[in-house]
Amino acid sequence: LFELRLSLAGMDTSIPPSIKGLAAATLSDLKLAVPVGGLKSTEGSSMDKNTWEALKSKEAPVISFKVGRAVFTAVPGRADVLAVSLVGVASIGGKEKNVTIAAEAAVQGQNLVLRGKVEIIMSEYGIKPPVILIIKVADAVSVEFNMTLNVAR
């Protein structure tokens, strides 16, 4: 359903990976690509089709986010989690925009877990929110993510 690439340079290579090692890492080459046709609504197939059309799926079949840099910082009182600021370029409907996404990173065994939430203002990407009958999607859409990435080498 989606493509994800990740490189972590400078991370402590001990297994399992550690928060200390992650804090010293440089996260690069993180790219998330989601096919527009893979997005499904709880409102049914008519809303799906309207959403795909609104997102310009024929001209731009993929929504993507490419991280240019990530900044890890300690979270007071939480030794098992780091705050991470993902700075990069989002592409929606064929329009690119520089964005910063706040998330948290944790190490679970040999996995890096990234969790966060980002608000997307569709009109900033030239997208008119889809409508079907009396159901209209708001211009601001909240997207939550929870990604588990294996970082074992």
CSV table of N, CA and C in Angstrom, one decimal:
chain,number,residue,atom,x,y,z
A,1,LEU,N,0.8,-1.2,0.0
A,1,LEU,CA,0.0,0.0,0.0
A,1,LEU,C,0.9,1.3,0.0
A,2,PHE,N,2.0,1.2,0.7
A,2,PHE,CA,2.9,2.4,0.6
A,2,PHE,C,4.3,2.0,0.6
A,3,GLU,N,5.2,3.0,0.3
A,3,GLU,CA,6.6,2.8,0.2
A,3,GLU,C,7.2,3.6,1.3
A,4,LEU,N,8.2,3.0,2.0
A,4,LEU,CA,9.0,3.8,3.0
A,4,LEU,C,10.4,3.4,2.9
A,5,ARG,N,11.3,4.4,2.8
A,5,ARG,CA,12.7,4.2,2.9
A,5,ARG,C,13.3,5.0,4.0
A,6,LEU,N,14.3,4.4,4.7
A,6,LEU,CA,14.9,5.1,5.8
A,6,LEU,C,16.4,4.8,5.9
A,7,SER,N,17.2,5.8,6.2
A,7,SER,CA,18.6,5.6,6.5
A,7,SER,C,18.9,6.3,7.9
A,8,LEU,N,19.6,5.6,8.7
A,8,LEU,CA,20.0,6.2,10.0
A,8,LEU,C,21.6,6.2,10.0
A,9,ALA,N,22.2,7.3,10.0
A,9,ALA,CA,23.7,7.4,10.0
A,9,ALA,C,24.1,7.8,11.4
A,10,GLY,N,25.2,7.2,11.9
A,10,GLY,CA,25.7,7.7,13.2
A,10,GLY,C,25.0,7.1,14.4
A,11,MET,N,24.1,6.1,14.2
A,11,MET,CA,23.4,5.5,15.3
A,11,MET,C,24.3,4.5,15.9
A,12,ASP,N,24.2,4.4,17.2
A,12,ASP,CA,24.9,3.3,18.0
A,12,ASP,C,24.4,2.0,17.4
A,13,THR,N,25.4,1.2,17.0
A,13,THR,CA,24.9,-0.1,16.3
A,13,THR,C,24.7,-1.2,17.2
A,14,SER,N,24.7,-1.0,18.5
A,14,SER,CA,24.4,-2.1,19.4
A,14,SER,C,23.0,-2.6,19.2
A,15,ILE,N,22.8,-3.9,19.4
A,15,ILE,CA,21.5,-4.5,19.3
A,15,ILE,C,21.1,-4.9,20.7
A,16,PRO,N,20.0,-4.6,21.2
A,16,PRO,CA,19.0,-3.7,20.5
A,16,PRO,C,19.4,-2.3,20.4
A,17,PRO,N,18.9,-1.6,19.4
A,17,PRO,CA,19.2,-0.1,19.4
A,17,PRO,C,18.7,0.6,20.7
A,18,SER,N,19.2,1.7,20.9
A,18,SER,CA,18.9,2.4,22.2
A,18,SER,C,18.5,3.8,21.9
A,19,ILE,N,17.8,4.4,22.9
A,19,ILE,CA,17.4,5.8,22.8
A,19,ILE,C,18.6,6.7,22.7
A,20,LYS,N,19.7,6.3,23.5
A,20,LYS,CA,20.9,7.1,23.5
A,20,LYS,C,21.5,7.0,22.1
A,21,GLY,N,21.5,5.9,21.5
A,21,GLY,CA,22.1,5.8,20.1
A,21,GLY,C,21.2,6.5,19.1
A,22,LEU,N,19.9,6.5,19.3
A,22,LEU,CA,19.0,7.2,18.4
A,22,LEU,C,19.2,8.7,18.5
A,23,ALA,N,19.4,9.2,19.7
A,23,ALA,CA,19.6,10.7,19.9
A,23,ALA,C,20.8,11.2,19.1
A,24,ALA,N,21.8,10.3,18.9
A,24,ALA,CA,23.0,10.7,18.2
A,24,ALA,C,23.0,10.5,16.7
A,25,ALA,N,21.9,9.9,16.3
A,25,ALA,CA,21.7,9.5,14.9
A,25,ALA,C,21.3,10.7,14.0
A,26,THR,N,21.6,10.6,12.7
A,26,THR,CA,21.1,11.5,11.7
A,26,THR,C,20.1,10.7,10.9
A,27,LEU,N,18.9,11.1,10.9
A,27,LEU,CA,17.9,10.4,10.1
A,27,LEU,C,17.8,11.1,8.8
A,28,SER,N,18.0,10.3,7.7
A,28,SER,CA,17.9,10.9,6.4
A,28,SER,C,17.3,9.9,5.4
A,29,ASP,N,17.0,10.3,4.3
A,29,ASP,CA,16.4,9.5,3.2
A,29,ASP,C,15.1,8.8,3.7
A,30,LEU,N,14.3,9.5,4.5
A,30,LEU,CA,13.1,8.9,4.9
A,30,LEU,C,12.0,9.4,3.9
A,31,LYS,N,11.4,8.6,3.2
A,31,LYS,CA,10.4,9.0,2.2
A,31,LYS,C,9.2,8.0,2.4
A,32,LEU,N,8.1,8.7,2.6
A,32,LEU,CA,6.8,8.0,2.7
A,32,LEU,C,6.0,8.3,1.4
A,33,ALA,N,5.5,7.3,0.7
A,33,ALA,CA,4.7,7.5,-0.5
A,33,ALA,C,3.5,6.6,-0.4
A,34,VAL,N,2.3,7.3,-0.4
A,34,VAL,CA,1.0,6.6,-0.3
A,34,VAL,C,0.2,6.8,-1.6
A,35,PRO,N,-0.2,5.7,-2.2
A,35,PRO,CA,-1.0,5.8,-3.4
A,35,PRO,C,-2.4,6.4,-3.1
A,36,VAL,N,-2.8,7.5,-3.8
A,36,VAL,CA,-4.1,8.1,-3.5
A,36,VAL,C,-5.2,7.1,-3.6
A,37,GLY,N,-5.1,6.2,-4.6
A,37,GLY,CA,-6.1,5.1,-4.8
A,37,GLY,C,-6.2,4.2,-3.6
A,38,GLY,N,-5.2,4.2,-2.7
A,38,GLY,CA,-5.3,3.3,-1.5
A,38,GLY,C,-6.0,3.9,-0.3
A,39,LEU,N,-6.4,5.2,-0.5
A,39,LEU,CA,-7.1,5.9,0.6
A,39,LEU,C,-8.6,5.5,0.6
A,40,LYS,N,-9.1,5.1,1.7
A,40,LYS,CA,-10.5,4.6,1.8
A,40,LYS,C,-11.2,5.4,2.8
A,41,SER,N,-12.4,5.8,2.5
A,41,SER,CA,-13.3,6.5,3.5
A,41,SER,C,-14.2,5.6,4.2
A,42,THR,N,-14.6,6.0,5.4
A,42,THR,CA,-15.6,5.2,6.1
A,42,THR,C,-17.0,5.5,5.5
A,43,GLU,N,-17.1,6.5,4.6
A,43,GLU,CA,-18.4,7.0,4.1
A,43,GLU,C,-18.7,6.2,2.8
A,44,GLY,N,-17.9,5.3,2.3
A,44,GLY,CA,-18.2,4.4,1.2
A,44,GLY,C,-17.5,4.8,-0.1
A,45,SER,N,-17.8,4.0,-1.1
A,45,SER,CA,-17.0,4.1,-2.4
A,45,SER,C,-17.3,5.5,-3.1
A,46,SER,N,-18.5,6.0,-3.0
A,46,SER,CA,-18.8,7.3,-3.7
A,46,SER,C,-17.9,8.4,-3.1
A,47,MET,N,-17.7,8.4,-1.8
A,47,MET,CA,-16.8,9.4,-1.2
A,47,MET,C,-15.3,9.1,-1.6
A,48,ASP,N,-15.0,7.8,-1.7
A,48,ASP,CA,-13.6,7.5,-2.1
A,48,ASP,C,-13.4,8.1,-3.5
A,49,LYS,N,-14.3,7.9,-4.4
A,49,LYS,CA,-14.1,8.4,-5.8
A,49,LYS,C,-14.0,9.9,-5.8
A,50,ASN,N,-14.8,10.6,-5.0
A,50,ASN,CA,-14.8,12.1,-4.9
A,50,ASN,C,-13.4,12.5,-4.3
A,51,THR,N,-13.0,11.8,-3.3
A,51,THR,CA,-11.7,12.1,-2.6
A,51,THR,C,-10.6,12.0,-3.6
A,52,TRP,N,-10.5,10.9,-4.3
A,52,TRP,CA,-9.5,10.6,-5.3
A,52,TRP,C,-9.5,11.7,-6.4
A,53,GLU,N,-10.7,12.1,-6.8
A,53,GLU,CA,-10.8,13.2,-7.8
A,53,GLU,C,-10.3,14.5,-7.2
A,54,ALA,N,-10.7,14.8,-6.0
A,54,ALA,CA,-10.2,16.1,-5.3
A,54,ALA,C,-8.7,16.1,-5.2
A,55,LEU,N,-8.1,14.9,-4.9
A,55,LEU,CA,-6.7,14.9,-4.7
A,55,LEU,C,-5.9,14.7,-6.0
A,56,LYS,N,-6.6,14.9,-7.1
A,56,LYS,CA,-6.0,14.9,-8.4
A,56,LYS,C,-5.2,13.6,-8.7
A,57,SER,N,-5.9,12.4,-8.4
A,57,SER,CA,-5.2,11.2,-8.5
A,57,SER,C,-4.7,10.8,-9.9
A,58,LYS,N,-5.3,11.3,-10.9
A,58,LYS,CA,-4.9,11.0,-12.3
A,58,LYS,C,-3.6,11.7,-12.6
A,59,GLU,N,-3.5,13.0,-12.2
A,59,GLU,CA,-2.3,13.8,-12.4
A,59,GLU,C,-1.2,13.5,-11.4
A,60,ALA,N,-1.6,13.2,-10.2
A,60,ALA,CA,-0.6,13.0,-9.1
A,60,ALA,C,-1.1,11.8,-8.3
A,61,PRO,N,-0.7,10.6,-8.7
A,61,PRO,CA,-1.3,9.4,-8.1
A,61,PRO,C,-0.7,9.0,-6.7
A,62,VAL,N,0.3,9.8,-6.2
A,62,VAL,CA,1.0,9.5,-5.0
A,62,VAL,C,1.0,10.7,-4.1
A,63,ILE,N,0.7,10.5,-2.8
A,63,ILE,CA,1.0,11.6,-1.8
A,63,ILE,C,2.3,11.2,-1.2
A,64,SER,N,3.2,12.1,-1.0
A,64,SER,CA,4.5,11.8,-0.5
A,64,SER,C,5.0,12.8,0.5
A,65,PHE,N,5.9,12.3,1.4
A,65,PHE,CA,6.7,13.2,2.3
A,65,PHE,C,8.1,12.7,2.4
A,66,LYS,N,9.0,13.6,2.1
A,66,LYS,CA,10.5,13.3,2.1
A,66,LYS,C,11.1,14.2,3.2
A,67,VAL,N,11.7,13.5,4.1
A,67,VAL,CA,12.4,14.2,5.2
A,67,VAL,C,13.8,14.7,4.7
A,68,GLY,N,14.0,16.0,5.0
A,68,GLY,CA,15.3,16.6,4.7
A,68,GLY,C,16.2,16.4,5.9
A,69,ARG,N,15.6,16.6,7.1
A,69,ARG,CA,16.4,16.4,8.3
A,69,ARG,C,15.4,16.2,9.4
A,70,ALA,N,16.0,15.6,10.5
A,70,ALA,CA,15.2,15.3,11.7
A,70,ALA,C,16.0,15.7,12.9
A,71,VAL,N,15.3,16.3,13.8
A,71,VAL,CA,16.0,16.8,15.0
A,71,VAL,C,15.4,16.1,16.2
A,72,PHE,N,16.2,15.3,16.9
A,72,PHE,CA,15.8,14.6,18.1
A,72,PHE,C,16.1,15.4,19.4
A,73,THR,N,15.1,15.5,20.3
A,73,THR,CA,15.4,16.1,21.6
A,73,THR,C,14.8,15.3,22.7
A,74,ALA,N,15.4,15.4,23.9
A,74,ALA,CA,14.9,14.7,25.0
A,74,ALA,C,13.5,15.2,25.4
A,75,VAL,N,12.7,14.3,26.0
A,75,VAL,CA,11.4,14.6,26.6
A,75,VAL,C,11.6,14.5,28.1
A,76,PRO,N,11.4,15.7,28.8
A,76,PRO,CA,11.6,15.7,30.2
A,76,PRO,C,10.7,14.6,30.9
A,77,GLY,N,11.4,13.8,31.8
A,77,GLY,CA,10.6,12.8,32.5
A,77,GLY,C,10.4,11.5,31.8
A,78,ARG,N,10.8,11.4,30.5
A,78,ARG,CA,10.6,10.2,29.7
A,78,ARG,C,11.9,9.7,29.1
A,79,ALA,N,12.5,8.8,29.7
A,79,ALA,CA,13.8,8.3,29.2
A,79,ALA,C,13.7,7.4,28.0
A,80,ASP,N,12.5,6.9,27.8
A,80,ASP,CA,12.2,5.9,26.7
A,80,ASP,C,11.8,6.5,25.4
A,81,VAL,N,11.6,7.8,25.4
A,81,VAL,CA,11.0,8.5,24.2
A,81,VAL,C,11.8,9.8,23.9
A,82,LEU,N,12.0,10.1,22.6
A,82,LEU,CA,12.5,11.3,22.1
A,82,LEU,C,11.5,12.1,21.3
A,83,ALA,N,11.5,13.4,21.4
A,83,ALA,CA,10.7,14.2,20.5
A,83,ALA,C,11.5,14.3,19.2
A,84,VAL,N,10.8,14.3,18.1
A,84,VAL,CA,11.5,14.4,16.8
A,84,VAL,C,10.7,15.4,16.0
A,85,SER,N,11.5,16.3,15.4
A,85,SER,CA,10.9,17.2,14.4
A,85,SER,C,11.4,16.8,13.0
A,86,LEU,N,10.4,16.4,12.2
A,86,LEU,CA,10.7,16.0,10.8
A,86,LEU,C,10.5,17.1,9.9
A,87,VAL,N,11.6,17.6,9.3
A,87,VAL,CA,11.5,18.7,8.4
A,87,VAL,C,11.7,18.2,7.0
A,88,GLY,N,10.7,18.5,6.1
A,88,GLY,CA,10.8,18.0,4.7
A,88,GLY,C,9.8,18.6,3.8
A,89,VAL,N,9.6,17.9,2.7
A,89,VAL,CA,8.7,18.4,1.6
A,89,VAL,C,7.6,17.4,1.5
A,90,ALA,N,6.3,17.9,1.6
A,90,ALA,CA,5.1,17.1,1.3
A,90,ALA,C,4.6,17.4,-0.1
A,91,SER,N,4.2,16.4,-0.8
A,91,SER,CA,3.6,16.6,-2.1
A,91,SER,C,2.2,16.0,-2.1
A,92,ILE,N,1.2,16.8,-2.4
A,92,ILE,CA,-0.2,16.4,-2.4
A,92,ILE,C,-0.8,17.0,-3.6
A,93,GLY,N,-1.5,16.2,-4.4
A,93,GLY,CA,-2.2,16.8,-5.6
A,93,GLY,C,-1.2,17.4,-6.6
A,94,GLY,N,0.1,17.0,-6.6
A,94,GLY,CA,1.1,17.5,-7.5
A,94,GLY,C,1.7,18.8,-7.0
A,95,LYS,N,1.3,19.4,-5.8
A,95,LYS,CA,1.9,20.6,-5.3
A,95,LYS,C,2.8,20.2,-4.1
A,96,GLU,N,4.0,20.8,-4.1
A,96,GLU,CA,4.9,20.5,-3.0
A,96,GLU,C,4.9,21.7,-2.0
A,97,LYS,N,5.1,21.4,-0.8
A,97,LYS,CA,5.2,22.4,0.3
A,97,LYS,C,6.1,21.9,1.4
A,98,ASN,N,7.0,22.9,1.9
A,98,ASN,CA,7.9,22.6,3.0
A,98,ASN,C,7.0,22.5,4.3
A,99,VAL,N,7.2,21.4,5.0
A,99,VAL,CA,6.5,21.2,6.2
A,99,VAL,C,7.4,20.7,7.4
A,100,THR,N,6.9,20.9,8.6
A,100,THR,CA,7.6,20.3,9.8
A,100,THR,C,6.6,19.5,10.5
A,101,ILE,N,6.9,18.3,10.8
A,101,ILE,CA,6.0,17.4,11.5
A,101,ILE,C,6.6,17.1,12.9
A,102,ALA,N,5.8,17.3,13.9
A,102,ALA,CA,6.3,16.9,15.3
A,102,ALA,C,5.8,15.5,15.5
A,103,ALA,N,6.7,14.7,16.1
A,103,ALA,CA,6.4,13.3,16.4
A,103,ALA,C,7.2,12.9,17.6
A,104,GLU,N,7.0,11.6,18.0
A,104,GLU,CA,7.9,11.1,19.0
A,104,GLU,C,8.5,9.8,18.5
A,105,ALA,N,9.7,9.5,19.0
A,105,ALA,CA,10.4,8.3,18.6
A,105,ALA,C,10.7,7.5,19.8
A,106,ALA,N,10.5,6.2,19.7
A,106,ALA,CA,10.8,5.2,20.7
A,106,ALA,C,11.5,4.0,20.1
A,107,VAL,N,12.3,3.4,20.9
A,107,VAL,CA,12.9,2.1,20.5
A,107,VAL,C,12.2,1.0,21.2
A,108,GLN,N,11.8,0.0,20.4
A,108,GLN,CA,11.1,-1.2,21.0
A,108,GLN,C,11.8,-2.4,20.3
A,109,GLY,N,12.7,-3.0,21.1
A,109,GLY,CA,13.5,-4.1,20.6
A,109,GLY,C,14.4,-3.6,19.5
A,110,GLN,N,14.3,-4.2,18.3
A,110,GLN,CA,15.1,-3.8,17.2
A,110,GLN,C,14.3,-2.8,16.3
A,111,ASN,N,13.3,-2.2,16.8
A,111,ASN,CA,12.5,-1.4,16.0
A,111,ASN,C,12.5,0.1,16.5
A,112,LEU,N,12.4,1.0,15.5
A,112,LEU,CA,12.2,2.4,15.8
A,112,LEU,C,10.7,2.7,15.5
A,113,VAL,N,10.0,3.2,16.5
A,113,VAL,CA,8.6,3.6,16.4
A,113,VAL,C,8.4,5.1,16.3
A,114,LEU,N,7.8,5.5,15.2
A,114,LEU,CA,7.6,7.0,15.1
A,114,LEU,C,6.1,7.2,15.2
A,115,ARG,N,5.6,8.1,16.1
A,115,ARG,CA,4.2,8.4,16.2
A,115,ARG,C,4.0,9.9,16.2
A,116,GLY,N,2.9,10.3,15.5
A,116,GLY,CA,2.7,11.7,15.5
A,116,GLY,C,1.3,12.0,14.8
A,117,LYS,N,1.1,13.3,14.7
A,117,LYS,CA,-0.1,13.8,14.1
A,117,LYS,C,0.2,15.1,13.4
A,118,VAL,N,-0.4,15.2,12.2
A,118,VAL,CA,-0.1,16.4,11.4
A,118,VAL,C,-1.5,16.9,10.9
A,119,GLU,N,-1.7,18.2,10.9
A,119,GLU,CA,-2.8,18.8,10.2
A,119,GLU,C,-2.5,19.3,8.8
A,120,ILE,N,-3.3,18.8,7.9
A,120,ILE,CA,-3.1,19.2,6.5
A,120,ILE,C,-4.2,20.1,6.1
A,121,ILE,N,-3.9,21.3,5.6
A,121,ILE,CA,-4.9,22.2,5.1
A,121,ILE,C,-4.9,22.0,3.5
A,122,MET,N,-6.0,21.3,3.1
A,122,MET,CA,-6.0,20.9,1.7
A,122,MET,C,-5.9,22.1,0.7
A,123,SER,N,-6.5,23.2,1.0
A,123,SER,CA,-6.5,24.4,0.1
A,123,SER,C,-5.1,24.9,-0.1
A,124,GLU,N,-4.2,24.7,0.9
A,124,GLU,CA,-2.8,25.1,0.7
A,124,GLU,C,-2.1,24.3,-0.4
A,125,TYR,N,-2.7,23.1,-0.8
A,125,TYR,CA,-2.2,22.3,-1.9
A,125,TYR,C,-3.0,22.4,-3.1
A,126,GLY,N,-3.9,23.4,-3.1
A,126,GLY,CA,-4.8,23.6,-4.3
A,126,GLY,C,-5.9,22.6,-4.4
A,127,ILE,N,-6.2,22.0,-3.3
A,127,ILE,CA,-7.2,20.9,-3.2
A,127,ILE,C,-8.5,21.5,-2.7
A,128,LYS,N,-9.6,21.2,-3.4
A,128,LYS,CA,-10.9,21.6,-2.9
A,128,LYS,C,-11.5,20.4,-2.2
A,129,PRO,N,-11.8,20.6,-0.9
A,129,PRO,CA,-12.3,19.4,-0.1
A,129,PRO,C,-13.5,18.7,-0.8
A,130,PRO,N,-13.5,17.4,-0.8
A,130,PRO,CA,-14.6,16.6,-1.5
A,130,PRO,C,-15.9,16.7,-0.8
A,131,VAL,N,-17.0,16.6,-1.6
A,131,VAL,CA,-18.3,16.6,-1.1
A,131,VAL,C,-19.1,15.5,-1.8
A,132,ILE,N,-20.0,14.9,-1.1
A,132,ILE,CA,-20.9,13.9,-1.7
A,132,ILE,C,-22.3,14.1,-0.9
A,133,LEU,N,-23.3,14.4,-1.7
A,133,LEU,CA,-24.6,14.7,-1.1
A,133,LEU,C,-24.5,15.8,-0.1
A,134,ILE,N,-24.7,15.5,1.2
A,134,ILE,CA,-24.6,16.6,2.2
A,134,ILE,C,-23.3,16.4,3.0
A,135,ILE,N,-22.5,15.5,2.7
A,135,ILE,CA,-21.3,15.2,3.5
A,135,ILE,C,-20.1,16.0,2.8
A,136,LYS,N,-19.5,16.9,3.6
A,136,LYS,CA,-18.4,17.7,3.1
A,136,LYS,C,-17.2,17.5,4.0
A,137,VAL,N,-16.1,17.3,3.5
A,137,VAL,CA,-14.8,17.1,4.2
A,137,VAL,C,-14.3,18.5,4.6
A,138,ALA,N,-13.9,18.7,5.8
A,138,ALA,CA,-13.3,20.0,6.2
A,138,ALA,C,-12.0,20.3,5.4
A,139,ASP,N,-11.7,21.6,5.3
A,139,ASP,CA,-10.4,21.9,4.6
A,139,ASP,C,-9.2,21.4,5.4
A,140,ALA,N,-9.3,21.4,6.8
A,140,ALA,CA,-8.2,20.9,7.6
A,140,ALA,C,-8.5,19.5,7.9
A,141,VAL,N,-7.5,18.6,7.6
A,141,VAL,CA,-7.6,17.2,7.8
A,141,VAL,C,-6.5,16.8,8.7
A,142,SER,N,-6.8,16.1,9.8
A,142,SER,CA,-5.8,15.6,10.7
A,142,SER,C,-5.4,14.2,10.3
A,143,VAL,N,-4.1,14.0,10.2
A,143,VAL,CA,-3.6,12.7,9.8
A,143,VAL,C,-2.7,12.2,11.0
A,144,GLU,N,-3.0,11.0,11.6
A,144,GLU,CA,-2.2,10.4,12.6
A,144,GLU,C,-1.4,9.3,12.0
A,145,PHE,N,-0.2,9.1,12.5
A,145,PHE,CA,0.6,8.0,12.0
A,145,PHE,C,1.3,7.3,13.1
A,146,ASN,N,1.6,6.0,12.9
A,146,ASN,CA,2.2,5.2,13.9
A,146,ASN,C,3.0,4.2,13.0
A,147,MET,N,4.3,4.4,12.8
A,147,MET,CA,5.2,3.6,12.0
A,147,MET,C,6.2,2.8,12.8
A,148,THR,N,6.3,1.5,12.5
A,148,THR,CA,7.3,0.7,13.2
A,148,THR,C,8.3,0.3,12.1
A,149,LEU,N,9.6,0.7,12.3
A,149,LEU,CA,10.6,0.5,11.4
A,149,LEU,C,11.7,-0.4,12.0
A,150,ASN,N,12.1,-1.4,11.3
A,150,ASN,CA,13.2,-2.3,11.8
A,150,ASN,C,14.5,-1.6,11.5
A,151,VAL,N,15.3,-1.4,12.5
A,151,VAL,CA,16.6,-0.7,12.3
A,151,VAL,C,17.8,-1.6,12.6
A,152,ALA,N,17.5,-2.9,12.7
A,152,ALA,CA,18.6,-3.8,12.9
A,152,ALA,C,19.5,-3.8,11.7
A,153,ARG,N,20.8,-4.0,11.9
A,153,ARG,CA,21.8,-4.0,10.8
A,153,ARG,C,22.3,-5.4,10.6
